[in-house]
Coordinates of N, CA and C and ligand atoms in Angstrom, one line a residue:
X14 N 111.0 107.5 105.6 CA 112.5 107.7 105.7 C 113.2 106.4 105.3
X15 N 114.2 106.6 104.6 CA 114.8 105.7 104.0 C 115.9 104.6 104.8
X16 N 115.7 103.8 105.3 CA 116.6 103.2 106.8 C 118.0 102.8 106.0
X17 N 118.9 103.4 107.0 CA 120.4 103.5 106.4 C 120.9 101.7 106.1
X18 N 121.5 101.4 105.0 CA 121.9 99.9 105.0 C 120.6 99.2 105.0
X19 N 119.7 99.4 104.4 CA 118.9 98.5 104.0 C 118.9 98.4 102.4
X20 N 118.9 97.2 102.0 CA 119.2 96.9 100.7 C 117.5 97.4 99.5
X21 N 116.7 96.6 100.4 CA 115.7 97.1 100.1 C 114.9 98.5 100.0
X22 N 115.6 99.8 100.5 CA 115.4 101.4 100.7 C 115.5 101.8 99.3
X23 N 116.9 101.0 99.0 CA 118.3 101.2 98.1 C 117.6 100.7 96.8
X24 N 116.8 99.7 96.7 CA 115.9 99.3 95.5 C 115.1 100.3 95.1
X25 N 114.4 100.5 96.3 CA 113.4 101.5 95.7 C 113.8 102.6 95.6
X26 N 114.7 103.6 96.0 CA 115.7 104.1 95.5 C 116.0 104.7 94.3
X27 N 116.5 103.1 93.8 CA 117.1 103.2 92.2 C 118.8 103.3 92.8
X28 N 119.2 103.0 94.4 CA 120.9 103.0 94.2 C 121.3 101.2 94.1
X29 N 119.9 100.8 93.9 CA 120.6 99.1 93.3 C 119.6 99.1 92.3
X30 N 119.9 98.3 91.6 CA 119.4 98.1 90.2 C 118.0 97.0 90.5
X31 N 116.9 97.0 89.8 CA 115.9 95.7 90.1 C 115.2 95.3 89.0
X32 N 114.5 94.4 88.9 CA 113.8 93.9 87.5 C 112.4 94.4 88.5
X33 N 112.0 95.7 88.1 CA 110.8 96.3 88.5 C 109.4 95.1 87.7
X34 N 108.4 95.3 88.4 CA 107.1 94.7 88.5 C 106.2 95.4 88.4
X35 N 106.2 96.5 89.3 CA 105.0 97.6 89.9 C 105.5 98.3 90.8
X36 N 104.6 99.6 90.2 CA 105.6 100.6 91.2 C 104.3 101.6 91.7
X37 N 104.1 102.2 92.7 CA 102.7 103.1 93.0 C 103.2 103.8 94.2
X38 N 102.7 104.9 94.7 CA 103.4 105.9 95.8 C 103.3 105.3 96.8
X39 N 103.1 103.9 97.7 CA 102.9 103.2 98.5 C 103.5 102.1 98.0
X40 N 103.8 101.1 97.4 CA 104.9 99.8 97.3 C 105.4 99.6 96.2
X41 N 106.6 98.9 95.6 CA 107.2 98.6 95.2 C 107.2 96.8 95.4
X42 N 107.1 96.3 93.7 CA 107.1 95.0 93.7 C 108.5 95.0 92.5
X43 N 109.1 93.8 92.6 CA 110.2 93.4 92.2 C 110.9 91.9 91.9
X44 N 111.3 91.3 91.1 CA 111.7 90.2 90.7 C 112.5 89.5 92.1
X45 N 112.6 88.8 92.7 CA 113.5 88.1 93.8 C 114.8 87.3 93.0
X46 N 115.8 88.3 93.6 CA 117.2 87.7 92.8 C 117.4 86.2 92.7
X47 N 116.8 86.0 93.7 CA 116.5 84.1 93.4 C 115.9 83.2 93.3
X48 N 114.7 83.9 92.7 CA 114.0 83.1 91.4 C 113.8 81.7 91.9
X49 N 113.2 81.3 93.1 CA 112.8 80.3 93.8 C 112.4 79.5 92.1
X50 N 111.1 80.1 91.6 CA 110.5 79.5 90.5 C 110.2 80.9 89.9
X51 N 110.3 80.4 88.5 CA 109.9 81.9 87.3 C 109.0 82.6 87.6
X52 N 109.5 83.9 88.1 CA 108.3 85.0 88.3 C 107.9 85.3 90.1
X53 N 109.3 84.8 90.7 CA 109.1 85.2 92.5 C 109.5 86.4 92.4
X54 N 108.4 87.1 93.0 CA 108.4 88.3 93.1 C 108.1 88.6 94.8
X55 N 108.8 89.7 95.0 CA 108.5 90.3 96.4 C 107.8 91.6 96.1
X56 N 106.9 92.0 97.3 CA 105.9 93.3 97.0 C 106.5 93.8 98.3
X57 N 106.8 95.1 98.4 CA 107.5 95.9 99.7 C 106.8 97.5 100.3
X58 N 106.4 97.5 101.0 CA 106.2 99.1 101.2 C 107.1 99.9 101.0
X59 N 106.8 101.0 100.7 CA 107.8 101.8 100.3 C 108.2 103.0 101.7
X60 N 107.7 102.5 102.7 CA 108.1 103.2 103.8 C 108.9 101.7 104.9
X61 N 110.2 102.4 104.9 CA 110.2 101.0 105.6 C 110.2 100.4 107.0
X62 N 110.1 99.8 107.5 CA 109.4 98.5 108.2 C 109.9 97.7 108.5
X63 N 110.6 97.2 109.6 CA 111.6 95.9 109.7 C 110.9 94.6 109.7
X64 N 109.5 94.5 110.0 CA 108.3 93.1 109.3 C 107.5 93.3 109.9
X65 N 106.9 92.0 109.9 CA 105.1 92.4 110.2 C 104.5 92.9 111.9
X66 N 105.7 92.7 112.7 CA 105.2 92.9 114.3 C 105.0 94.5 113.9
X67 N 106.2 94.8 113.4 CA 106.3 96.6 113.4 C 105.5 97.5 112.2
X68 N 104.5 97.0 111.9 CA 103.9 97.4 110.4 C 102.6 97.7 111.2
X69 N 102.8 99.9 110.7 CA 100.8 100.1 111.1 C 100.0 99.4 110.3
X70 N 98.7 100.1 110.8 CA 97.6 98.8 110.0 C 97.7 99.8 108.6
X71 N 97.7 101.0 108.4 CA 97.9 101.6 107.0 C 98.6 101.0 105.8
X72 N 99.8 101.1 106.7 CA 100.7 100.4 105.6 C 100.6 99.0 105.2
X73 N 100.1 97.7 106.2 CA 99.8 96.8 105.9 C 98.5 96.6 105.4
X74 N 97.3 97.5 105.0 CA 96.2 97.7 104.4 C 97.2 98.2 102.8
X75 N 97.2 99.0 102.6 CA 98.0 99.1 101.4 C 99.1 98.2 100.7
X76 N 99.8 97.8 101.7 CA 100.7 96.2 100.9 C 99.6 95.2 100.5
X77 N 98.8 94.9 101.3 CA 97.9 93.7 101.0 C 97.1 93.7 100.0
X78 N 96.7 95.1 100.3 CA 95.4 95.2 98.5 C 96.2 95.1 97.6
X79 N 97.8 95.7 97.2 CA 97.8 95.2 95.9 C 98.4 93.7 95.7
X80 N 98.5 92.9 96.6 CA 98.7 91.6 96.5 C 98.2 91.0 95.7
X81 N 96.7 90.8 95.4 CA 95.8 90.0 94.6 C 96.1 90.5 92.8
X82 N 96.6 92.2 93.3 CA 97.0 92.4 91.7 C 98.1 91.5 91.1
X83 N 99.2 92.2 92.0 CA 100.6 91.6 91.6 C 100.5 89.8 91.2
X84 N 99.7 89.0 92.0 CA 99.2 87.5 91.8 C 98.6 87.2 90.8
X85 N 97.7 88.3 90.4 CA 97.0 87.9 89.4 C 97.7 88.1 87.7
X86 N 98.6 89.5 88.2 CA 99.4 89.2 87.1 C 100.5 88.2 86.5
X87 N 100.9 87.9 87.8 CA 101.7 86.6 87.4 C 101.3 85.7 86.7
X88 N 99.9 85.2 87.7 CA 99.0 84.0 86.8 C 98.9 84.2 85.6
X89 N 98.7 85.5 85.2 CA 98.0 85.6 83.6 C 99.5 85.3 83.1
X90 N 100.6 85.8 83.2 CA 101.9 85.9 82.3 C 102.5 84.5 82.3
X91 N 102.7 83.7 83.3 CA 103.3 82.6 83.6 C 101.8 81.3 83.5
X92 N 100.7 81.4 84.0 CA 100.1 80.3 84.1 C 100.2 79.2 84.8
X93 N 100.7 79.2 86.2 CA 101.0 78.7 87.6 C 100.2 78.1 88.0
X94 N 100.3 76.5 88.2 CA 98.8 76.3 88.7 C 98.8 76.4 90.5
X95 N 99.8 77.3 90.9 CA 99.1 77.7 92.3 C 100.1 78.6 92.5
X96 N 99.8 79.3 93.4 CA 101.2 80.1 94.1 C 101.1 80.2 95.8
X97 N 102.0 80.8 96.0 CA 102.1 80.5 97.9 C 102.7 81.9 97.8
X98 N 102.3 82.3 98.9 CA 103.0 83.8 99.4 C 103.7 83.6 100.8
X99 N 104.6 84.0 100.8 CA 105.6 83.6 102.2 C 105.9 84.9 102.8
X100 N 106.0 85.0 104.3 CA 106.9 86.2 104.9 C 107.2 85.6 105.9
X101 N 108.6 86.1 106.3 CA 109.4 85.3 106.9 C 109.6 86.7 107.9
X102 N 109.4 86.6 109.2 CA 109.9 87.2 110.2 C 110.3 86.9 111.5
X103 N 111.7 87.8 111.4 CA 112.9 87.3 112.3 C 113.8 86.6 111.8
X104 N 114.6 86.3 112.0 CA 115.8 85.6 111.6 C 115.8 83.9 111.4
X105 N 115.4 83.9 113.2 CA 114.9 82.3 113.3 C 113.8 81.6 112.5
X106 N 113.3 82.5 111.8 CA 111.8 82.1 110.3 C 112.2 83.1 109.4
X107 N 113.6 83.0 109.1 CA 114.5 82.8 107.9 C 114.6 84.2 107.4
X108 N 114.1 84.9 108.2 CA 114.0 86.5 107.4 C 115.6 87.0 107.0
X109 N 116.0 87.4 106.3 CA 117.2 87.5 105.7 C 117.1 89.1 105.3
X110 N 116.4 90.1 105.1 CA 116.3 91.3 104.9 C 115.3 92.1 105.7
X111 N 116.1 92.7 106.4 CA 114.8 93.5 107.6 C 114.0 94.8 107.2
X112 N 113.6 94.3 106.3 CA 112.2 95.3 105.5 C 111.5 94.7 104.8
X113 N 110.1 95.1 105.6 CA 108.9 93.7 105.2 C 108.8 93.5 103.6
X114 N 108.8 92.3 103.6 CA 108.5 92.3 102.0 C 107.2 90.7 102.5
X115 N 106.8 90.4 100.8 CA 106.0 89.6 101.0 C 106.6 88.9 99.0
X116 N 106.6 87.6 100.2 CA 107.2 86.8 98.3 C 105.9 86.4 97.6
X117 N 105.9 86.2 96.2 CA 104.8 85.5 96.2 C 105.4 84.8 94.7
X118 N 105.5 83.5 94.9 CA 106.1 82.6 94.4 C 105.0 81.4 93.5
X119 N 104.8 81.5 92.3 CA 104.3 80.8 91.6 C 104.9 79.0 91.2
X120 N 103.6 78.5 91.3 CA 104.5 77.0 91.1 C 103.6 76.3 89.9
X121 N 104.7 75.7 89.9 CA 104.5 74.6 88.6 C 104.6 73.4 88.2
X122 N 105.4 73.0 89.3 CA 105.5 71.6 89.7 C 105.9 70.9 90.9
X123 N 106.1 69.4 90.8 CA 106.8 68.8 92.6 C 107.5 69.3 92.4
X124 N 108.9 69.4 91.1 CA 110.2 69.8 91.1 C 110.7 71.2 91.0
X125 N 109.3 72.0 91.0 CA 109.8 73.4 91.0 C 110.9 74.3 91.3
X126 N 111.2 73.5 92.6 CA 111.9 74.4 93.3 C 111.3 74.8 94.5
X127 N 110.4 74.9 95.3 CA 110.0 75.1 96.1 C 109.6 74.0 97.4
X128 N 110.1 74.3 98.8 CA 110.3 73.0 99.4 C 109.6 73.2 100.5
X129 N 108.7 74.4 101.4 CA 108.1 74.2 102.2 C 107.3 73.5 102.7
X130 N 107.3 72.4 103.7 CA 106.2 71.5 103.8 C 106.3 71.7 105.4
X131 N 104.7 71.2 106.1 CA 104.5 71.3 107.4 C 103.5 69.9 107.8
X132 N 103.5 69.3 109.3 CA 103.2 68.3 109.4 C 102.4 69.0 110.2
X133 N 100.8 68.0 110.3 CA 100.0 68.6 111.0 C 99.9 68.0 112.1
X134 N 99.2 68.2 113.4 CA 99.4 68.3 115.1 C 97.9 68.0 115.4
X135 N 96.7 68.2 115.0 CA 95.4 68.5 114.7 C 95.0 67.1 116.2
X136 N 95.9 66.1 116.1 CA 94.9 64.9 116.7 C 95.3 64.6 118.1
X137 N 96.9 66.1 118.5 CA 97.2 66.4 119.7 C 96.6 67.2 120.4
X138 N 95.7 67.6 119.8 CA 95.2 68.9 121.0 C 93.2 68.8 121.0
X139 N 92.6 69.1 121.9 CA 91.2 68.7 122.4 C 91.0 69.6 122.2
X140 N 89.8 70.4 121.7 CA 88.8 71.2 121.9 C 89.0 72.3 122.7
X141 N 89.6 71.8 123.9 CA 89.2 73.0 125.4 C 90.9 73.4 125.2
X142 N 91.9 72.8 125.0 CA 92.7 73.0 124.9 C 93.3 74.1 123.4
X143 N 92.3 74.0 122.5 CA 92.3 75.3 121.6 C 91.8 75.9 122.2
X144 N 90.7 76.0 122.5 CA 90.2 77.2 123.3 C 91.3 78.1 123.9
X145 N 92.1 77.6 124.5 CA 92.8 77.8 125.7 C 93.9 78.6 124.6
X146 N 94.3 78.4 123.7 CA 95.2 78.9 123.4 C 94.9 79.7 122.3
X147 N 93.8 80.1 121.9 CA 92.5 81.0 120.9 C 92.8 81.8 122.2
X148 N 92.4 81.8 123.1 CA 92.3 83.1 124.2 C 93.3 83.6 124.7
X149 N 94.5 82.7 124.6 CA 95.7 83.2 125.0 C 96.3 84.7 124.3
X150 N 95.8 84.3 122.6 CA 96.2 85.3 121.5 C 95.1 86.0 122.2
X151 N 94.1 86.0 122.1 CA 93.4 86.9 121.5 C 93.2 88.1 122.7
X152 N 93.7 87.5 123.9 CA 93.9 88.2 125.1 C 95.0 89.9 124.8
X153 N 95.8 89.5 124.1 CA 96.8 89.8 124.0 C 96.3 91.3 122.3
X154 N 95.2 90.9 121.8 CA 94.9 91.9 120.7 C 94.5 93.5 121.1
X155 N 95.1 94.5 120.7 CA 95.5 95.7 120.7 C 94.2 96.3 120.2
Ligands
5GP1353 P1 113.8 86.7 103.3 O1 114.8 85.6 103.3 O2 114.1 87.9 104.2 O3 112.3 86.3 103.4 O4 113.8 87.2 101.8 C1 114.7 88.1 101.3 C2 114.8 87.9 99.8 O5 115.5 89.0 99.2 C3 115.6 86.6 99.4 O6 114.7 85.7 98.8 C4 116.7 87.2 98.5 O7 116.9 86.4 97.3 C5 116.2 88.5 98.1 N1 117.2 89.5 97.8 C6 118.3 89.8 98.6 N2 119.0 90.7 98.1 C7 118.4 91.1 96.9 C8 118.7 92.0 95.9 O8 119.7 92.8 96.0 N3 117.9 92.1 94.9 C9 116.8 91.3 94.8 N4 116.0 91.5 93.7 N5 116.5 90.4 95.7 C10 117.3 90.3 96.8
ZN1354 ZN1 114.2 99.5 104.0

């Protein structure tokens, strides 16, 4: 079912216009109007899904397998020497459209365009203290 005022329904659709990618009875991949770097593309289920908390395992078994496609075509067209795939869920981790999509953004250089960076923590935490928080999650698995 098509969720009312989502921009993304409305792509696949066809009531907004898109620079189609890939199309198959399960997702929909598409040019990202903002072209972080040449060739950002987002891949979307075509049933929609406000992100990854609320996504069955079906539908996130089917977005993911064609991921390696959609990647691999880019590499061959563009020639990227890496790419990064991003999903952002919730607002507070920048999600800006509430229907899971998955970016996958090829890079090309420092100056690309692309700015994500993370500092690592690795020499704060002991052994038993992962532990502790490996079991926290995993307490919590469905
Ligand atoms: P988010 O910020 O939720 O991870 O990503 C949403 C993405 O959707 C943004 O990168 C934004 O550029 C893209 N986007 C928003 N509206 C449209 C649209 O109408 N068409 C296309 N192709 N991309 C869109
Ligand atoms: Zn939607």
């Amino acid at each position: 079912m098509p969720h009312e005022d989502c921009i993304f329904c409305k792509i696949i659709n066809g009531d907004i216009p898109s620079a189609k990618v890939y199309e198959d009875e399960d997702v929909y991949a598409f040019l990202d109007i903002s072209q972080v770097t040449k060739g950002h593309t987002l891949i979307i289920p075509k049933t929609h899904v406000k992100n990854i908390y609320e996504t069955p395992n079906d539908i996130a078994g089917k977005l993911f397998e064609r991921v390696p496609v959609i990647a691999n075509a880019i590499k061959k067209a563009f020639n990227p020497k890496g790419m990064n795939l991003i999903n952002n869920n919730e607002s507070f981790a920048d999600q800006s459209v509430f229907h899971l999509h998955i970016h996958l953004i090829p890079r090309y250089d420092e100056t690309d365009g692309y700015k994500l960076r993370w500092e690592t923590h690795s020499d704060e935490y002991t052994q038993e203290q992962l532990q502790d928080i490996s079991k926290s999650i995993s307490n919590h698995l469905d």
